[in-house]
PDB file of C-alpha atoms in Angstrom:
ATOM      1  CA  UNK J   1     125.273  98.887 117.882  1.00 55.00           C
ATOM      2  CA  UNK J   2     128.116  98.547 120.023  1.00 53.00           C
ATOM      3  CA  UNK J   3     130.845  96.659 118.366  1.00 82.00           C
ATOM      4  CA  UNK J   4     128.776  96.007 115.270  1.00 89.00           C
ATOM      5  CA  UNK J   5     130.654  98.707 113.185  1.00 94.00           C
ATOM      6  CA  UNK J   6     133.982  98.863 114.810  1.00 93.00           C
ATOM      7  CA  UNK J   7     136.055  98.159 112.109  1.00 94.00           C
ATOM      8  CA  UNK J   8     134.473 100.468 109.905  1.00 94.00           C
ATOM      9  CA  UNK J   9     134.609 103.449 112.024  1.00 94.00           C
ATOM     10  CA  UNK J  10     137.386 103.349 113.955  1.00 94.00           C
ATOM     11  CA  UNK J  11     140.252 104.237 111.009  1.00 94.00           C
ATOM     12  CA  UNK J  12     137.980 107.484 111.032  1.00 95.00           C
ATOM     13  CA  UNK J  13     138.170 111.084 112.776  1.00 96.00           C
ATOM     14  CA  UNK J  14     135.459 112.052 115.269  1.00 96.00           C
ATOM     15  CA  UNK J  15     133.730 114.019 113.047  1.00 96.00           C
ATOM     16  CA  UNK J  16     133.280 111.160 110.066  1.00 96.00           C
ATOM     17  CA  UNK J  17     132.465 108.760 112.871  1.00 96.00           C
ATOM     18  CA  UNK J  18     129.660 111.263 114.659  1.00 96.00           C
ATOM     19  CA  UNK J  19     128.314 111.897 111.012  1.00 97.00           C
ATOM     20  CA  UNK J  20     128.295 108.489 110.216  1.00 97.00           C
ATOM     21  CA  UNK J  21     126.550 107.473 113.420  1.00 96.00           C
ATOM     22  CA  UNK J  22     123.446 110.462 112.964  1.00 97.00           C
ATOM     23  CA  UNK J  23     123.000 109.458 109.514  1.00 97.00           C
ATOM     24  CA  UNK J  24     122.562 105.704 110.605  1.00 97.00           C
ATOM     25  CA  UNK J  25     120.170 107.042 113.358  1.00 96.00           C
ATOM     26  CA  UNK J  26     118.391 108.678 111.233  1.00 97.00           C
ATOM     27  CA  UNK J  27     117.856 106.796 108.410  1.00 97.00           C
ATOM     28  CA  UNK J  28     117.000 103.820 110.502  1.00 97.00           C
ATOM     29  CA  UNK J  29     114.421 105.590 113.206  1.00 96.00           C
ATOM     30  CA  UNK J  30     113.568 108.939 111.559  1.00 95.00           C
ATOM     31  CA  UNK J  31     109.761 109.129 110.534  1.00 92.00           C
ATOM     32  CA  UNK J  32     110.291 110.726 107.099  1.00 93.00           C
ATOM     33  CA  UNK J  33     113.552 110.472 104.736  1.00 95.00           C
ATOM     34  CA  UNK J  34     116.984 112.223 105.586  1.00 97.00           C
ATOM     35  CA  UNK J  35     118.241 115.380 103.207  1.00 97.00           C
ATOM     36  CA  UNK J  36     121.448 115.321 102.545  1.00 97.00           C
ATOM     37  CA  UNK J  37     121.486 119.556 103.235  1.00 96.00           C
ATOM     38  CA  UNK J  38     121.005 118.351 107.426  1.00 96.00           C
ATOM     39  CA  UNK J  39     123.210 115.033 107.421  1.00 97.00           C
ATOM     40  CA  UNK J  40     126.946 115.556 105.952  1.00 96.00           C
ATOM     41  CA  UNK J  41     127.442 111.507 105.763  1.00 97.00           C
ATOM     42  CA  UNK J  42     124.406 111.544 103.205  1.00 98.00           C
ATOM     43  CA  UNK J  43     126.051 114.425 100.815  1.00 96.00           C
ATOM     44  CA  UNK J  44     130.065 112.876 101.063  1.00 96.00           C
ATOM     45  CA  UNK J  45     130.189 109.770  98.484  1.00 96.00           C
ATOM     46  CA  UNK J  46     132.899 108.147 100.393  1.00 96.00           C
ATOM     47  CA  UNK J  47     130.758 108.599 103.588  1.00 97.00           C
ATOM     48  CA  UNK J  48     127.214 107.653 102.115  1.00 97.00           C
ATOM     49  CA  UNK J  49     129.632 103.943 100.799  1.00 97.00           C
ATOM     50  CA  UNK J  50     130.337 103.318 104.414  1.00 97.00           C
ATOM     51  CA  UNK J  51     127.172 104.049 105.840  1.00 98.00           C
ATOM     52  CA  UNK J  52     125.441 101.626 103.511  1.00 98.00           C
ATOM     53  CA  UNK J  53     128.118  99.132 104.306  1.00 97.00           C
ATOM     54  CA  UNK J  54     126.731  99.789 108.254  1.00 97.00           C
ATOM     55  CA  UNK J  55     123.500  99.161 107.087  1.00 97.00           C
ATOM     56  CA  UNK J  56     124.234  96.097 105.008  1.00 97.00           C
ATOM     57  CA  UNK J  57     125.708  94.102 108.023  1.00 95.00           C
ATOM     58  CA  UNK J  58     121.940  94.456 109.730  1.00 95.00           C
ATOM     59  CA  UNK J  59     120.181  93.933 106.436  1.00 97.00           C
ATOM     60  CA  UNK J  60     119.033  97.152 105.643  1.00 97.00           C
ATOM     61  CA  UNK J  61     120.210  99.198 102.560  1.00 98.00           C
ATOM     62  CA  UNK J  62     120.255 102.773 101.585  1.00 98.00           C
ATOM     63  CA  UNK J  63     117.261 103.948  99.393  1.00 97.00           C
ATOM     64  CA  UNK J  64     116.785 106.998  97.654  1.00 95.00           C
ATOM     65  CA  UNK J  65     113.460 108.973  98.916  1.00 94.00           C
ATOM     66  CA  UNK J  66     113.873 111.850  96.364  1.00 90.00           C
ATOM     67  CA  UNK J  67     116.019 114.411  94.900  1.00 91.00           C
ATOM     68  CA  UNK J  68     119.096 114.610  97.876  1.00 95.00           C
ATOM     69  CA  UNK J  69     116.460 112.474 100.021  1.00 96.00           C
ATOM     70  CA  UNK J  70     117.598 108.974 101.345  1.00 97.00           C
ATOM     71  CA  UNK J  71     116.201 106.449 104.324  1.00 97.00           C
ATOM     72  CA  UNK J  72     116.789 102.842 104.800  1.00 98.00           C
ATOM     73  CA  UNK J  73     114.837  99.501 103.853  1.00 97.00           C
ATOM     74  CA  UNK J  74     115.217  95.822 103.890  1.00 97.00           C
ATOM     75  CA  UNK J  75     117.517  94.541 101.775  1.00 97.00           C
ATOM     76  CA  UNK J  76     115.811  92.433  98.880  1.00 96.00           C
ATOM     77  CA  UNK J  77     117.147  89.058  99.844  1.00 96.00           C
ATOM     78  CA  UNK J  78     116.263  90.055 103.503  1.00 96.00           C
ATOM     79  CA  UNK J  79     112.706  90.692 102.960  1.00 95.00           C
ATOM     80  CA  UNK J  80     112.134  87.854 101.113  1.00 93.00           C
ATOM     81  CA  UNK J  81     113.138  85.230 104.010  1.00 95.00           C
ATOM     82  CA  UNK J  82     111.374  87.684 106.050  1.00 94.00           C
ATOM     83  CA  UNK J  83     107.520  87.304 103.422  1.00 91.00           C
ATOM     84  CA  UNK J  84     108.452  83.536 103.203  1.00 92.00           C
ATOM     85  CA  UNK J  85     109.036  82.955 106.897  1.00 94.00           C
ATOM     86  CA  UNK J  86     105.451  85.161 106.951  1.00 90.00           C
ATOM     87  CA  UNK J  87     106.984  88.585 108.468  1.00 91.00           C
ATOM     88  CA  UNK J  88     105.777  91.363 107.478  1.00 86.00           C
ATOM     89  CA  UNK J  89     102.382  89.915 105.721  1.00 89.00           C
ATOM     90  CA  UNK J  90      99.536  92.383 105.979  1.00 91.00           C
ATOM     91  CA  UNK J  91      96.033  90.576 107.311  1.00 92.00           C
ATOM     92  CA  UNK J  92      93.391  90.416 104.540  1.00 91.00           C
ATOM     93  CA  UNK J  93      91.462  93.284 105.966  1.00 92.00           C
ATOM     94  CA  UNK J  94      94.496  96.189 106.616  1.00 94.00           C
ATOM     95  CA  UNK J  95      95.940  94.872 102.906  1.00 91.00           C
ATOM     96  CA  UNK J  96      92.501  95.480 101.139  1.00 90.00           C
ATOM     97  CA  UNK J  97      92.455  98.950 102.343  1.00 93.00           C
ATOM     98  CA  UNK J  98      95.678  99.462 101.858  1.00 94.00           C
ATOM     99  CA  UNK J  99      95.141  98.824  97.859  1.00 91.00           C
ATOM    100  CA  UNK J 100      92.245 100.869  97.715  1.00 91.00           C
ATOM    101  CA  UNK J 101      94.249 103.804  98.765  1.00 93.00           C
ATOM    102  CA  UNK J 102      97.204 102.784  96.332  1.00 93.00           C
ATOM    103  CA  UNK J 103      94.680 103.050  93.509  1.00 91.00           C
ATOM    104  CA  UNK J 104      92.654 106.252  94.486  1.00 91.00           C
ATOM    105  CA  UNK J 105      95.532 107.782  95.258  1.00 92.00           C
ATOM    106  CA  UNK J 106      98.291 107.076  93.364  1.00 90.00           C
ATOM    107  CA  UNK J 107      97.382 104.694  90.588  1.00 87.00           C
ATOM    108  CA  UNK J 108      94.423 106.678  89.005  1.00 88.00           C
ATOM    109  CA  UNK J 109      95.668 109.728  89.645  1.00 89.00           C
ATOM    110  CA  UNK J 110      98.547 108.787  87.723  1.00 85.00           C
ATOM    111  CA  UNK J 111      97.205 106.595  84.521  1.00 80.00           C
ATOM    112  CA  UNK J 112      94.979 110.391  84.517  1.00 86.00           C
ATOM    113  CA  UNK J 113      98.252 112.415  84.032  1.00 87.00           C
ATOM    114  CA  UNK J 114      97.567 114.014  87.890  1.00 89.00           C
ATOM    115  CA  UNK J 115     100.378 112.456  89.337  1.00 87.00           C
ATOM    116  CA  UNK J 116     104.088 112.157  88.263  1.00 82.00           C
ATOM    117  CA  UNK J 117     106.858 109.792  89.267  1.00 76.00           C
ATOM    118  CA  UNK J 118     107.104 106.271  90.471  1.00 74.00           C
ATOM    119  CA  UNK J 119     107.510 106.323  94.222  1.00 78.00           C
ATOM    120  CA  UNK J 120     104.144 106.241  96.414  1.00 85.00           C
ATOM    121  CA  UNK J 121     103.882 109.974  97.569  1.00 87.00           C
ATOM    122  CA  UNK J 122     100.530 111.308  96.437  1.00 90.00           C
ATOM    123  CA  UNK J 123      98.476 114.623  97.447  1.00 87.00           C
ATOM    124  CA  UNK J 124      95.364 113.018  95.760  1.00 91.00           C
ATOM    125  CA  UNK J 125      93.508 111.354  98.723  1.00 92.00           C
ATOM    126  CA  UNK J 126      91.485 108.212  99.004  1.00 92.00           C
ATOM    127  CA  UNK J 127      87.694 109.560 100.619  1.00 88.00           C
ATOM    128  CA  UNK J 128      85.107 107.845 103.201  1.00 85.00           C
ATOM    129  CA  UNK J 129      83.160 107.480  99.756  1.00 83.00           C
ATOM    130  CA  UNK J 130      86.211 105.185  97.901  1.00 87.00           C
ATOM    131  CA  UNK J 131      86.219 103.447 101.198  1.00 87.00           C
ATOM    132  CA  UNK J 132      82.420 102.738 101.422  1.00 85.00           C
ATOM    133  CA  UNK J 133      81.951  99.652  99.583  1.00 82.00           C
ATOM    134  CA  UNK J 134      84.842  98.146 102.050  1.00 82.00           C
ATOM    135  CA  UNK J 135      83.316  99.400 104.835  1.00 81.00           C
ATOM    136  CA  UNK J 136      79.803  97.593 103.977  1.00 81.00           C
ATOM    137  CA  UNK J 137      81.039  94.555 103.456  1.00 76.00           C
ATOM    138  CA  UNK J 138      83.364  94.197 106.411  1.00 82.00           C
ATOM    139  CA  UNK J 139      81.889  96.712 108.986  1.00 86.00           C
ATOM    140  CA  UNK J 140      82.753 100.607 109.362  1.00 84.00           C
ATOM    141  CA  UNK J 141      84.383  99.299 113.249  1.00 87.00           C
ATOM    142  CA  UNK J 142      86.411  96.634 111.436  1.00 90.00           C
ATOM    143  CA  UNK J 143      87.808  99.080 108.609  1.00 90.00           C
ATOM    144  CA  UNK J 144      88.585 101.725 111.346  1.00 90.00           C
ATOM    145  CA  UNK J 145      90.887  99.442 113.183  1.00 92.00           C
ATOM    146  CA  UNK J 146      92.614  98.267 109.852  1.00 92.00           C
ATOM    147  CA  UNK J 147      92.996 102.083 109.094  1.00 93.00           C
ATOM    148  CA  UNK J 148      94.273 102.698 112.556  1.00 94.00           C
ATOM    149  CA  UNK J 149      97.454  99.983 112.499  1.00 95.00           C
ATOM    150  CA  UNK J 150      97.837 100.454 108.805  1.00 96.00           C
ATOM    151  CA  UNK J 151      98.652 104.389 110.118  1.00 95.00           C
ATOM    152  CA  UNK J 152     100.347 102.719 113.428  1.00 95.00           C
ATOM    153  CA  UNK J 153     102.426 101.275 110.810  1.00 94.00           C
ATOM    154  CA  UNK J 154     103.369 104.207 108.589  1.00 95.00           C
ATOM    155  CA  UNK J 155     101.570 102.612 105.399  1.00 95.00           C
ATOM    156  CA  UNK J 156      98.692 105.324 104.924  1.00 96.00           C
ATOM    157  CA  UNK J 157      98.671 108.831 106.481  1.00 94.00           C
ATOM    158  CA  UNK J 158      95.455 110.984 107.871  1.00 92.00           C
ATOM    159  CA  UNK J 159      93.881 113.773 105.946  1.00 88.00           C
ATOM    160  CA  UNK J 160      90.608 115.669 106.689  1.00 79.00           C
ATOM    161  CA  UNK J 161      88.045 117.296 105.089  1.00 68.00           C
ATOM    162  CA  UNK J 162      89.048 115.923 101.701  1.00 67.00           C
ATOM    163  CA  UNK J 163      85.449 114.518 100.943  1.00 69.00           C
ATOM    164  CA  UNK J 164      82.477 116.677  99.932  1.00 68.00           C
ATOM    165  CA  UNK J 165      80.033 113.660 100.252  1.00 70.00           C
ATOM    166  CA  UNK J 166      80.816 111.779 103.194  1.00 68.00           C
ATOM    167  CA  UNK J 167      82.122 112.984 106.419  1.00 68.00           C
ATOM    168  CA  UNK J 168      85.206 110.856 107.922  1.00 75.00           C
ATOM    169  CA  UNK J 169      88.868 110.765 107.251  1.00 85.00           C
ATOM    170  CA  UNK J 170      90.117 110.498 104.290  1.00 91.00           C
ATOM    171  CA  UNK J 171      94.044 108.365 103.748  1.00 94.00           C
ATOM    172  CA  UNK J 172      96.772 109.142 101.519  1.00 94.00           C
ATOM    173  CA  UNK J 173     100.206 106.436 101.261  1.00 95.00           C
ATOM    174  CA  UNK J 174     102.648 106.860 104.247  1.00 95.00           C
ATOM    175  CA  UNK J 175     106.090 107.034 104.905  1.00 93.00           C
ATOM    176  CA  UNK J 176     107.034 103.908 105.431  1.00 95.00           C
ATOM    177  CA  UNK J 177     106.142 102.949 101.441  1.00 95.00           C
ATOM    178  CA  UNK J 178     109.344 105.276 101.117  1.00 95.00           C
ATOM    179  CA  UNK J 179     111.337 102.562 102.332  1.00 96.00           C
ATOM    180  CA  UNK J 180     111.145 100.166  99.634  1.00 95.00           C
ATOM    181  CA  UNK J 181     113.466  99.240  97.231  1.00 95.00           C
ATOM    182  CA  UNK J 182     113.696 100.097  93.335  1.00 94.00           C
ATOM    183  CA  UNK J 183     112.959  96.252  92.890  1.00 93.00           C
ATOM    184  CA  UNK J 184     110.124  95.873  95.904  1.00 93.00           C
ATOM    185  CA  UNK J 185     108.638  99.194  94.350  1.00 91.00           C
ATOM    186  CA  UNK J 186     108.065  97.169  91.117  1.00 90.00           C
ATOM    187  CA  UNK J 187     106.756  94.063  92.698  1.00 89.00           C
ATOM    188  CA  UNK J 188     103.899  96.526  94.471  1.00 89.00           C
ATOM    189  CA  UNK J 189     103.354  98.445  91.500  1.00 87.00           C
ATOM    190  CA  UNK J 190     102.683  94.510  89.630  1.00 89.00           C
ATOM    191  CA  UNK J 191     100.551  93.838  92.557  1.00 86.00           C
ATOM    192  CA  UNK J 192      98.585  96.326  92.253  1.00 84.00           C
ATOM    193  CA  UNK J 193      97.743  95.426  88.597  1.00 85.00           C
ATOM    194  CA  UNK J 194      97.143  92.128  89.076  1.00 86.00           C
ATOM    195  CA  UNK J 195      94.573  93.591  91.855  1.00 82.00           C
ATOM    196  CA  UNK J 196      93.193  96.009  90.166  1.00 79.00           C
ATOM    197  CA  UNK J 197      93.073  94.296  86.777  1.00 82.00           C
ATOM    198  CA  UNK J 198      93.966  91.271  86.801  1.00 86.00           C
ATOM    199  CA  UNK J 199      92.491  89.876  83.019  1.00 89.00           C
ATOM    200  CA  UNK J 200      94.408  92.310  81.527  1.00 89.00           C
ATOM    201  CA  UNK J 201      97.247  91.620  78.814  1.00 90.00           C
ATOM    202  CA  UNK J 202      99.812  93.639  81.413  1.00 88.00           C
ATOM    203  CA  UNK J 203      98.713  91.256  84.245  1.00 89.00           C
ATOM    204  CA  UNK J 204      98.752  88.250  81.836  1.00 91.00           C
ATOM    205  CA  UNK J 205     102.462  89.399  81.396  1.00 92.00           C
ATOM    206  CA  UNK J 206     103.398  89.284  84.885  1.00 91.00           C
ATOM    207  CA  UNK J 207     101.775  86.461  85.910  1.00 91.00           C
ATOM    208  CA  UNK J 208     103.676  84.762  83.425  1.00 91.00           C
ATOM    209  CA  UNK J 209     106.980  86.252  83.913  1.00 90.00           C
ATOM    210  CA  UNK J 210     106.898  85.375  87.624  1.00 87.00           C
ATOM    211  CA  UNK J 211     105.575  81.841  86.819  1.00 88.00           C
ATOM    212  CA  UNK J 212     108.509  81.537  84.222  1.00 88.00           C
ATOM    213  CA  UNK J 213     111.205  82.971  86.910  1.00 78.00           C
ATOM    214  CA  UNK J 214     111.804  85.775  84.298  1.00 61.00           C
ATOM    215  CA  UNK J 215     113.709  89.537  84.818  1.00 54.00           C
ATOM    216  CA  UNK J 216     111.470  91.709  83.844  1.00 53.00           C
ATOM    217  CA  UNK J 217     110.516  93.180  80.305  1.00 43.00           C
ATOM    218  CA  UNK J 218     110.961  96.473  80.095  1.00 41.00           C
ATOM    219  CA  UNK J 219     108.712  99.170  77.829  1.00 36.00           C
ATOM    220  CA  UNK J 220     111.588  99.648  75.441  1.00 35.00           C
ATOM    221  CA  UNK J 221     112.196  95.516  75.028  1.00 37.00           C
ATOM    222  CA  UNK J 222     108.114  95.130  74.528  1.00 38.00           C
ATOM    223  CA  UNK J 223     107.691  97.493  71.724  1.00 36.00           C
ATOM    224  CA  UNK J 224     111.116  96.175  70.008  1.00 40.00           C
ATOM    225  CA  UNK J 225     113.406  98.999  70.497  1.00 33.00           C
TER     226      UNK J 225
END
């Protein structure tokens, strides 16, 4: 870090630089999102500007996590390079489980009217008994190591004793999901369609619009308004 942000910080006091240094710590290596109530750089406008501009110059970017919640993620035009130069590309196994918790926990539980907002935070979790098909087709020891470094990873979390029928851990989306930006929310949210139904008219749409190169149609420009 040393040198990296010199000329942002150094026409600042002591106390904008120290802020501006524990926010970019802990954005960048804190487990969970920052509040803006602990981290003064995060509730100053001015302050929250430069500390995205730090965070820029190492391709990250600032992403809201909530009401007065932020952390850090790639950059969109970072993680691209990153997917096409195959960073960050989840083995078959770990991403198969990984949807199947995106869909008991967060997808159903919100086309049911359980589960509000778009980000991936869920309190619905996904049981040994969603997981049980997967685990007979690629082996229970196979499915507990995918678990294991999708949790090593931050992408699901642990939760027990949510399942009546089976005994086993049951998963719920991580922190690291958090990280993701407005626009690489939306392309997991299409993903998941196109996984979960993918002869639908909605996944007809994308598939299309991502053939075609397209921005993408909003509700209000499909029905007209």
């Amino acid at each position: 870090m040393s040198g990296l942000f010199d000329d942002l910080l150094q026409p600042l006091g002591d106390k904008q630089r120290d802020a501006l240094v524990s926010a970019w710590a802990a954005l960048e290596y804190g487990s969970e999102p920052a509040s803006e109530a602990a981290l003064p750089a995060l509730r100053d406008a001015a302050l929250r500007h430069l500390l995205d501009q730090m965070l820029q110059r190492t391709g990250r970017t600032l992403v809201r996590a909530g009401a007065y919640l932020w952390t850090s993620g790639y950059r969109d035009d970072i993680a691209a390079v990153l997917a096409a130069n195959g960073w960050g590309i989840l083995p078959p196994l770990e991403r198969a489980a990984l949807i199947l918790v995106l869909i008991h926990s967060v997808a159903i539980p919100r086309a049911e009217g359980r589960l509000a907002g778009d980000d991936w935070q869920s309190t619905h979790p996904t049981t040994p008994t969603h997981l049980r098909k997967l685990s007979q087709v690629r082996g229970q020891r196979r499915l507990s190591d995918a678990l294991q470094w999708l949790r090593a990873a931050g992408l699901v979390r642990l939760v027990r004793g949510a399942d009546s029928e089976m005994a086993g851990a049951s998963y719920v989306p991580g922190p690291a999901l958090r990280r993701l930006t407005p626009a690489a929310r939306k392309r997991l949210q299409e993903n998941l369609i196109l996984a979960v139904g993918p002869d639908t008219a909605l996944a007809t749409a994308i598939t299309v619009r991502r053939r075609l190169g397209r921005p993408e149609v909003t509700t209000s420009q499909r029905s007209g308004s």
